[in-house]
Amino acid sequence: VIEYLYLHFPFCRHLCNYCDFYKKVPKDTRELERYHQYLTQSAFELDKLLLAENEKLGELKSLYLGGGTPSLWGSEGARFIQKFLAERGWSLRADSEVTLEVNPGSWTVQGLSDWWEFGANRTSLGIQSLDATFLKLLDRVHSLADVYETLEYFGNSKINFSVDFMLGLPYSEKHQRNIGAELERILSFNPSHLSLYILKVPKHYPHFSQLPDDEWIEHEYLEVSRYLTERGFIHYEVSNFAKPGLESQHNLAYWRNDSVGALGPSATGYLAKSKLRYKWKTEKPEFEVERLTHEQVELEKLYLGLRTNRGISLESYFPEHELALGQLVERWQNRGLVLGDKTHCTPTAKGFLLMDSLMDDLFGLN
Ligand SMILES: C[S@@+](CC[C@H](N)C(=O)[O-])C[C@H]1O[C@@H](n2cnc3c(N)ncnc32)[C@H](O)[C@@H]1O
Ligand code: SF4
């Protein structure tokens, strides 16, 4: 039974120059109608797939509306989704987590209140930086005033909200970005959760030559982790921090390798029992399927286990390398990369940052 559903809304007011997600600026109102048709047809295709795999969508523990900029969908979106779920007999559990991504400058009070009425009870605000210099460099369409207007609204509401930030921004060294000061300001609005992603861009990114070096990024990342954990947040995944008990249930499902349904152009879903991943095409409501081998699933579980504070038993993955594994984990401990031992090991913040090199070390055992 699938209890988590992701829905991708692929429209934005403006396309930020660093962004690699599937999205576009709608040309006219017909684009939205076409998107609604796309969702309707893809729900039909998804039902067929689930039937063939002997699966079904149960009462949802989580519905995540991501994008793109789903807050632009407004009242019309809330009405559409309500009807869309009801017509298919898909329902939300009474205690389900319903998350809406919101961008400053891309929402209205009426639009949001229709989402609350529908059942949305969590938002993720795309803040990225609280410094106007960096908002401009990032090519964000909204102003710093829009950001504060959004924060005031959420800070004064009872809605549980998370904020997204980005680290490793271009010109960080030149302008001496002060992430601690930005975090201090953001915490005054009382978010329950923060996600901080290190900017990843291809070589043709306009400010590629101005990205900070590894040393700067390490310092910034460790500073963020120290600052937030000292203030009661749990660093529960590489890029995510939450007040105790307020971790994103939706993302935890991904990090457990649980089944997650997905709809919308470019969205990816996973059926754990069938080890089947499917990805929606962007131009028509069809998906591509990838069936994973047992080894691929085990490798993903290892990687996902190391990404969260749940940690992992490395011994069970590398039983034939017991001695070398013990020595490796000891070396990691000495470098401050992990806590625990080979029977149960959890990365520290520094370990999270050096995740790829931990994985390389593990595969060097063979
Ligand atoms: C799916 S995006 C959409 C969020 C929303 N539309 C916005 O712009 O704020 C979710 C988050 O991914 C992060 N992100 C987007 N592009 C990124 C990139 N190139 N590298 C790292 N993180 C990125 C941002 O923090 C963003 O808030
Ligand atoms: S608003 Fe968000 S999804 Fe849209 S282009 Fe910018 S970063 Fe990407």
JSON list of C-alpha atoms in Angstrom, two decimals, residues 174-329:
[
{"chain": "A", "resi": 174, "resn": "LYS", "atom": "CA", "xyz": [33.92, 38.72, -1.94]},
{"chain": "A", "resi": 175, "resn": "HIS", "atom": "CA", "xyz": [30.78, 39.84, -0.08]},
{"chain": "A", "resi": 176, "resn": "GLN", "atom": "CA", "xyz": [31.65, 37.85, 3.07]},
{"chain": "A", "resi": 177, "resn": "ARG", "atom": "CA", "xyz": [28.22, 36.21, 3.33]},
{"chain": "A", "resi": 178, "resn": "ASN", "atom": "CA", "xyz": [27.33, 35.93, 7.01]},
{"chain": "A", "resi": 179, "resn": "ILE", "atom": "CA", "xyz": [25.16, 32.84, 7.27]},
{"chain": "A", "resi": 180, "resn": "GLY", "atom": "CA", "xyz": [25.04, 33.03, 11.08]},
{"chain": "A", "resi": 181, "resn": "ALA", "atom": "CA", "xyz": [23.40, 36.47, 10.92]},
{"chain": "A", "resi": 182, "resn": "GLU", "atom": "CA", "xyz": [20.90, 35.26, 8.32]},
{"chain": "A", "resi": 183, "resn": "LEU", "atom": "CA", "xyz": [20.00, 32.27, 10.49]},
{"chain": "A", "resi": 184, "resn": "GLU", "atom": "CA", "xyz": [19.59, 34.45, 13.56]},
{"chain": "A", "resi": 185, "resn": "ARG", "atom": "CA", "xyz": [17.07, 36.60, 11.67]},
{"chain": "A", "resi": 186, "resn": "ILE", "atom": "CA", "xyz": [15.20, 33.64, 10.24]},
{"chain": "A", "resi": 187, "resn": "LEU", "atom": "CA", "xyz": [14.86, 31.94, 13.63]},
{"chain": "A", "resi": 188, "resn": "SER", "atom": "CA", "xyz": [13.09, 35.03, 14.98]},
{"chain": "A", "resi": 189, "resn": "PHE", "atom": "CA", "xyz": [10.13, 33.98, 12.76]},
{"chain": "A", "resi": 190, "resn": "ASN", "atom": "CA", "xyz": [10.09, 30.57, 14.42]},
{"chain": "A", "resi": 191, "resn": "PRO", "atom": "CA", "xyz": [10.31, 28.01, 11.59]},
{"chain": "A", "resi": 192, "resn": "SER", "atom": "CA", "xyz": [9.97, 24.38, 12.71]},
{"chain": "A", "resi": 193, "resn": "HIS", "atom": "CA", "xyz": [12.30, 23.06, 10.05]},
{"chain": "A", "resi": 194, "resn": "LEU", "atom": "CA", "xyz": [15.14, 24.28, 7.79]},
{"chain": "A", "resi": 195, "resn": "SER", "atom": "CA", "xyz": [16.66, 22.82, 4.64]},
{"chain": "A", "resi": 196, "resn": "LEU", "atom": "CA", "xyz": [20.04, 24.14, 3.54]},
{"chain": "A", "resi": 197, "resn": "TYR", "atom": "CA", "xyz": [21.34, 22.93, 0.20]},
{"chain": "A", "resi": 198, "resn": "ILE", "atom": "CA", "xyz": [24.80, 23.51, -1.19]},
{"chain": "A", "resi": 199, "resn": "LEU", "atom": "CA", "xyz": [24.38, 25.13, -4.61]},
{"chain": "A", "resi": 200, "resn": "LYS", "atom": "CA", "xyz": [25.07, 22.69, -7.45]},
{"chain": "A", "resi": 201, "resn": "VAL", "atom": "CA", "xyz": [25.39, 24.09, -10.94]},
{"chain": "A", "resi": 202, "resn": "PRO", "atom": "CA", "xyz": [26.78, 23.01, -14.31]},
{"chain": "A", "resi": 203, "resn": "LYS", "atom": "CA", "xyz": [29.92, 24.54, -15.83]},
{"chain": "A", "resi": 204, "resn": "HIS", "atom": "CA", "xyz": [27.97, 26.96, -18.05]},
{"chain": "A", "resi": 205, "resn": "TYR", "atom": "CA", "xyz": [26.38, 28.64, -14.99]},
{"chain": "A", "resi": 206, "resn": "PRO", "atom": "CA", "xyz": [27.03, 32.40, -15.43]},
{"chain": "A", "resi": 207, "resn": "HIS", "atom": "CA", "xyz": [28.79, 32.80, -12.05]},
{"chain": "A", "resi": 208, "resn": "PHE", "atom": "CA", "xyz": [30.60, 29.45, -12.12]},
{"chain": "A", "resi": 209, "resn": "SER", "atom": "CA", "xyz": [34.03, 31.03, -11.72]},
{"chain": "A", "resi": 210, "resn": "GLN", "atom": "CA", "xyz": [32.83, 32.94, -8.64]},
{"chain": "A", "resi": 211, "resn": "LEU", "atom": "CA", "xyz": [31.71, 29.92, -6.60]},
{"chain": "A", "resi": 212, "resn": "PRO", "atom": "CA", "xyz": [33.47, 29.65, -3.23]},
{"chain": "A", "resi": 213, "resn": "ASP", "atom": "CA", "xyz": [36.14, 27.02, -2.64]},
{"chain": "A", "resi": 214, "resn": "ASP", "atom": "CA", "xyz": [35.68, 23.79, -0.65]},
{"chain": "A", "resi": 215, "resn": "GLU", "atom": "CA", "xyz": [37.17, 25.34, 2.46]},
{"chain": "A", "resi": 216, "resn": "TRP", "atom": "CA", "xyz": [34.58, 28.15, 2.50]},
{"chain": "A", "resi": 217, "resn": "ILE", "atom": "CA", "xyz": [31.73, 25.68, 1.93]},
{"chain": "A", "resi": 218, "resn": "GLU", "atom": "CA", "xyz": [32.98, 23.36, 4.69]},
{"chain": "A", "resi": 219, "resn": "HIS", "atom": "CA", "xyz": [33.20, 26.27, 7.11]},
{"chain": "A", "resi": 220, "resn": "GLU", "atom": "CA", "xyz": [29.72, 27.54, 6.18]},
{"chain": "A", "resi": 221, "resn": "TYR", "atom": "CA", "xyz": [28.11, 24.09, 6.39]},
{"chain": "A", "resi": 222, "resn": "LEU", "atom": "CA", "xyz": [29.68, 23.22, 9.75]},
{"chain": "A", "resi": 223, "resn": "GLU", "atom": "CA", "xyz": [28.76, 26.66, 11.10]},
{"chain": "A", "resi": 224, "resn": "VAL", "atom": "CA", "xyz": [25.12, 26.11, 10.09]},
{"chain": "A", "resi": 225, "resn": "SER", "atom": "CA", "xyz": [25.04, 22.68, 11.72]},
{"chain": "A", "resi": 226, "resn": "ARG", "atom": "CA", "xyz": [26.63, 23.97, 14.93]},
{"chain": "A", "resi": 227, "resn": "TYR", "atom": "CA", "xyz": [24.41, 27.05, 15.09]},
{"chain": "A", "resi": 228, "resn": "LEU", "atom": "CA", "xyz": [21.15, 25.15, 14.58]},
{"chain": "A", "resi": 229, "resn": "THR", "atom": "CA", "xyz": [21.91, 22.16, 16.78]},
{"chain": "A", "resi": 230, "resn": "GLU", "atom": "CA", "xyz": [22.88, 24.52, 19.61]},
{"chain": "A", "resi": 231, "resn": "ARG", "atom": "CA", "xyz": [19.40, 26.04, 19.26]},
{"chain": "A", "resi": 232, "resn": "GLY", "atom": "CA", "xyz": [17.51, 22.77, 19.58]},
{"chain": "A", "resi": 233, "resn": "PHE", "atom": "CA", "xyz": [17.28, 21.65, 15.97]},
{"chain": "A", "resi": 234, "resn": "ILE", "atom": "CA", "xyz": [18.16, 18.09, 15.04]},
{"chain": "A", "resi": 235, "resn": "HIS", "atom": "CA", "xyz": [20.49, 17.67, 12.07]},
{"chain": "A", "resi": 236, "resn": "TYR", "atom": "CA", "xyz": [18.53, 14.66, 10.84]},
{"chain": "A", "resi": 237, "resn": "GLU", "atom": "CA", "xyz": [19.68, 14.48, 7.23]},
{"chain": "A", "resi": 238, "resn": "VAL", "atom": "CA", "xyz": [22.60, 15.90, 5.22]},
{"chain": "A", "resi": 239, "resn": "SER", "atom": "CA", "xyz": [20.68, 19.11, 4.33]},
{"chain": "A", "resi": 240, "resn": "ASN", "atom": "CA", "xyz": [17.82, 19.07, 6.83]},
{"chain": "A", "resi": 241, "resn": "PHE", "atom": "CA", "xyz": [17.21, 20.30, 10.38]},
{"chain": "A", "resi": 242, "resn": "ALA", "atom": "CA", "xyz": [14.03, 20.00, 12.44]},
{"chain": "A", "resi": 243, "resn": "LYS", "atom": "CA", "xyz": [12.68, 20.74, 15.88]},
{"chain": "A", "resi": 244, "resn": "PRO", "atom": "CA", "xyz": [12.21, 17.35, 17.62]},
{"chain": "A", "resi": 245, "resn": "GLY", "atom": "CA", "xyz": [9.18, 15.53, 16.20]},
{"chain": "A", "resi": 246, "resn": "LEU", "atom": "CA", "xyz": [8.79, 17.96, 13.29]},
{"chain": "A", "resi": 247, "resn": "GLU", "atom": "CA", "xyz": [10.92, 16.15, 10.71]},
{"chain": "A", "resi": 248, "resn": "SER", "atom": "CA", "xyz": [9.37, 16.02, 7.23]},
{"chain": "A", "resi": 249, "resn": "GLN", "atom": "CA", "xyz": [7.42, 12.75, 7.17]},
{"chain": "A", "resi": 250, "resn": "HIS", "atom": "CA", "xyz": [7.38, 12.87, 3.40]},
{"chain": "A", "resi": 251, "resn": "ASN", "atom": "CA", "xyz": [11.14, 13.10, 3.00]},
{"chain": "A", "resi": 252, "resn": "LEU", "atom": "CA", "xyz": [11.70, 10.47, 5.69]},
{"chain": "A", "resi": 253, "resn": "ALA", "atom": "CA", "xyz": [9.75, 8.08, 3.45]},
{"chain": "A", "resi": 254, "resn": "TYR", "atom": "CA", "xyz": [12.27, 8.69, 0.62]},
{"chain": "A", "resi": 255, "resn": "TRP", "atom": "CA", "xyz": [15.20, 8.21, 2.98]},
{"chain": "A", "resi": 256, "resn": "ARG", "atom": "CA", "xyz": [13.79, 4.89, 4.24]},
{"chain": "A", "resi": 257, "resn": "ASN", "atom": "CA", "xyz": [13.40, 3.74, 0.62]},
{"chain": "A", "resi": 258, "resn": "ASP", "atom": "CA", "xyz": [9.66, 3.45, 1.20]},
{"chain": "A", "resi": 259, "resn": "SER", "atom": "CA", "xyz": [7.12, 3.51, -1.65]},
{"chain": "A", "resi": 260, "resn": "VAL", "atom": "CA", "xyz": [6.21, 7.00, -2.81]},
{"chain": "A", "resi": 261, "resn": "GLY", "atom": "CA", "xyz": [3.64, 7.71, -5.52]},
{"chain": "A", "resi": 262, "resn": "ALA", "atom": "CA", "xyz": [4.36, 10.59, -7.88]},
{"chain": "A", "resi": 263, "resn": "LEU", "atom": "CA", "xyz": [2.45, 12.58, -10.46]},
{"chain": "A", "resi": 264, "resn": "GLY", "atom": "CA", "xyz": [3.32, 15.53, -12.69]},
{"chain": "A", "resi": 265, "resn": "PRO", "atom": "CA", "xyz": [5.93, 16.12, -15.41]},
{"chain": "A", "resi": 266, "resn": "SER", "atom": "CA", "xyz": [9.41, 14.85, -14.43]},
{"chain": "A", "resi": 267, "resn": "ALA", "atom": "CA", "xyz": [8.19, 13.51, -11.04]},
{"chain": "A", "resi": 268, "resn": "THR", "atom": "CA", "xyz": [9.69, 10.19, -9.92]},
{"chain": "A", "resi": 269, "resn": "GLY", "atom": "CA", "xyz": [7.91, 7.52, -7.91]},
{"chain": "A", "resi": 270, "resn": "TYR", "atom": "CA", "xyz": [9.07, 4.27, -6.36]},
{"chain": "A", "resi": 271, "resn": "LEU", "atom": "CA", "xyz": [7.32, 0.99, -5.58]},
{"chain": "A", "resi": 272, "resn": "ALA", "atom": "CA", "xyz": [9.39, -0.70, -2.91]},
{"chain": "A", "resi": 273, "resn": "LYS", "atom": "CA", "xyz": [7.89, -4.21, -3.15]},
{"chain": "A", "resi": 274, "resn": "SER", "atom": "CA", "xyz": [8.42, -4.34, -6.93]},
{"chain": "A", "resi": 275, "resn": "LYS", "atom": "CA", "xyz": [11.77, -2.47, -6.73]},
{"chain": "A", "resi": 276, "resn": "LEU", "atom": "CA", "xyz": [10.36, -0.33, -9.51]},
{"chain": "A", "resi": 277, "resn": "ARG", "atom": "CA", "xyz": [11.12, 3.32, -10.18]},
{"chain": "A", "resi": 278, "resn": "TYR", "atom": "CA", "xyz": [9.05, 5.31, -12.67]},
{"chain": "A", "resi": 279, "resn": "LYS", "atom": "CA", "xyz": [9.63, 8.78, -14.04]},
{"chain": "A", "resi": 280, "resn": "TRP", "atom": "CA", "xyz": [7.01, 10.88, -15.80]},
{"chain": "A", "resi": 281, "resn": "LYS", "atom": "CA", "xyz": [7.85, 12.26, -19.23]},
{"chain": "A", "resi": 282, "resn": "THR", "atom": "CA", "xyz": [7.47, 16.01, -19.51]},
{"chain": "A", "resi": 283, "resn": "GLU", "atom": "CA", "xyz": [5.59, 16.26, -22.79]},
{"chain": "A", "resi": 284, "resn": "LYS", "atom": "CA", "xyz": [2.97, 13.54, -22.36]},
{"chain": "A", "resi": 285, "resn": "PRO", "atom": "CA", "xyz": [1.42, 11.62, -19.47]},
{"chain": "A", "resi": 286, "resn": "GLU", "atom": "CA", "xyz": [3.59, 8.55, -19.89]},
{"chain": "A", "resi": 287, "resn": "PHE", "atom": "CA", "xyz": [6.38, 7.26, -17.69]},
{"chain": "A", "resi": 288, "resn": "GLU", "atom": "CA", "xyz": [9.60, 5.36, -18.06]},
{"chain": "A", "resi": 289, "resn": "VAL", "atom": "CA", "xyz": [10.16, 2.40, -15.81]},
{"chain": "A", "resi": 290, "resn": "GLU", "atom": "CA", "xyz": [13.37, 1.14, -14.25]},
{"chain": "A", "resi": 291, "resn": "ARG", "atom": "CA", "xyz": [13.38, -2.13, -12.34]},
{"chain": "A", "resi": 292, "resn": "LEU", "atom": "CA", "xyz": [16.20, -2.25, -9.81]},
{"chain": "A", "resi": 293, "resn": "THR", "atom": "CA", "xyz": [18.20, -5.34, -8.95]},
{"chain": "A", "resi": 294, "resn": "HIS", "atom": "CA", "xyz": [18.55, -6.55, -5.37]},
{"chain": "A", "resi": 295, "resn": "GLU", "atom": "CA", "xyz": [22.14, -5.19, -5.36]},
{"chain": "A", "resi": 296, "resn": "GLN", "atom": "CA", "xyz": [21.04, -1.74, -6.55]},
{"chain": "A", "resi": 297, "resn": "VAL", "atom": "CA", "xyz": [18.40, -1.56, -3.81]},
{"chain": "A", "resi": 298, "resn": "GLU", "atom": "CA", "xyz": [20.92, -2.60, -1.16]},
{"chain": "A", "resi": 299, "resn": "LEU", "atom": "CA", "xyz": [23.36, 0.04, -2.39]},
{"chain": "A", "resi": 300, "resn": "GLU", "atom": "CA", "xyz": [20.65, 2.71, -2.23]},
{"chain": "A", "resi": 301, "resn": "LYS", "atom": "CA", "xyz": [19.72, 1.64, 1.30]},
{"chain": "A", "resi": 302, "resn": "LEU", "atom": "CA", "xyz": [23.34, 1.92, 2.35]},
{"chain": "A", "resi": 303, "resn": "TYR", "atom": "CA", "xyz": [23.62, 5.38, 0.85]},
{"chain": "A", "resi": 304, "resn": "LEU", "atom": "CA", "xyz": [20.28, 6.53, 2.30]},
{"chain": "A", "resi": 305, "resn": "GLY", "atom": "CA", "xyz": [21.13, 5.07, 5.71]},
{"chain": "A", "resi": 306, "resn": "LEU", "atom": "CA", "xyz": [24.32, 7.10, 5.82]},
{"chain": "A", "resi": 307, "resn": "ARG", "atom": "CA", "xyz": [22.45, 10.25, 4.82]},
{"chain": "A", "resi": 308, "resn": "THR", "atom": "CA", "xyz": [20.33, 10.38, 7.96]},
{"chain": "A", "resi": 309, "resn": "ASN", "atom": "CA", "xyz": [20.90, 10.42, 11.69]},
{"chain": "A", "resi": 310, "resn": "ARG", "atom": "CA", "xyz": [19.27, 6.97, 11.89]},
{"chain": "A", "resi": 311, "resn": "GLY", "atom": "CA", "xyz": [22.67, 5.60, 10.89]},
{"chain": "A", "resi": 312, "resn": "ILE", "atom": "CA", "xyz": [23.34, 2.15, 9.63]},
{"chain": "A", "resi": 313, "resn": "SER", "atom": "CA", "xyz": [24.88, -1.23, 10.42]},
{"chain": "A", "resi": 314, "resn": "LEU", "atom": "CA", "xyz": [27.85, -1.33, 8.07]},
{"chain": "A", "resi": 315, "resn": "GLU", "atom": "CA", "xyz": [28.72, -4.83, 9.23]},
{"chain": "A", "resi": 316, "resn": "SER", "atom": "CA", "xyz": [25.58, -6.25, 7.64]},
{"chain": "A", "resi": 317, "resn": "TYR", "atom": "CA", "xyz": [26.59, -4.75, 4.27]},
{"chain": "A", "resi": 318, "resn": "PHE", "atom": "CA", "xyz": [30.20, -5.88, 4.30]},
{"chain": "A", "resi": 319, "resn": "PRO", "atom": "CA", "xyz": [30.24, -9.10, 6.31]},
{"chain": "A", "resi": 320, "resn": "GLU", "atom": "CA", "xyz": [33.24, -10.48, 4.41]},
{"chain": "A", "resi": 321, "resn": "HIS", "atom": "CA", "xyz": [35.42, -7.43, 5.28]},
{"chain": "A", "resi": 322, "resn": "GLU", "atom": "CA", "xyz": [34.96, -7.40, 9.03]},
{"chain": "A", "resi": 323, "resn": "LEU", "atom": "CA", "xyz": [38.54, -6.58, 9.94]},
{"chain": "A", "resi": 324, "resn": "ALA", "atom": "CA", "xyz": [39.14, -3.91, 7.28]},
{"chain": "A", "resi": 325, "resn": "LEU", "atom": "CA", "xyz": [35.76, -2.38, 8.08]},
{"chain": "A", "resi": 326, "resn": "GLY", "atom": "CA", "xyz": [36.60, -2.10, 11.78]},
{"chain": "A", "resi": 327, "resn": "GLN", "atom": "CA", "xyz": [39.86, -0.31, 10.88]},
{"chain": "A", "resi": 328, "resn": "LEU", "atom": "CA", "xyz": [38.12, 1.99, 8.42]},
{"chain": "A", "resi": 329, "resn": "VAL", "atom": "CA", "xyz": [35.44, 3.02, 10.94]}
]
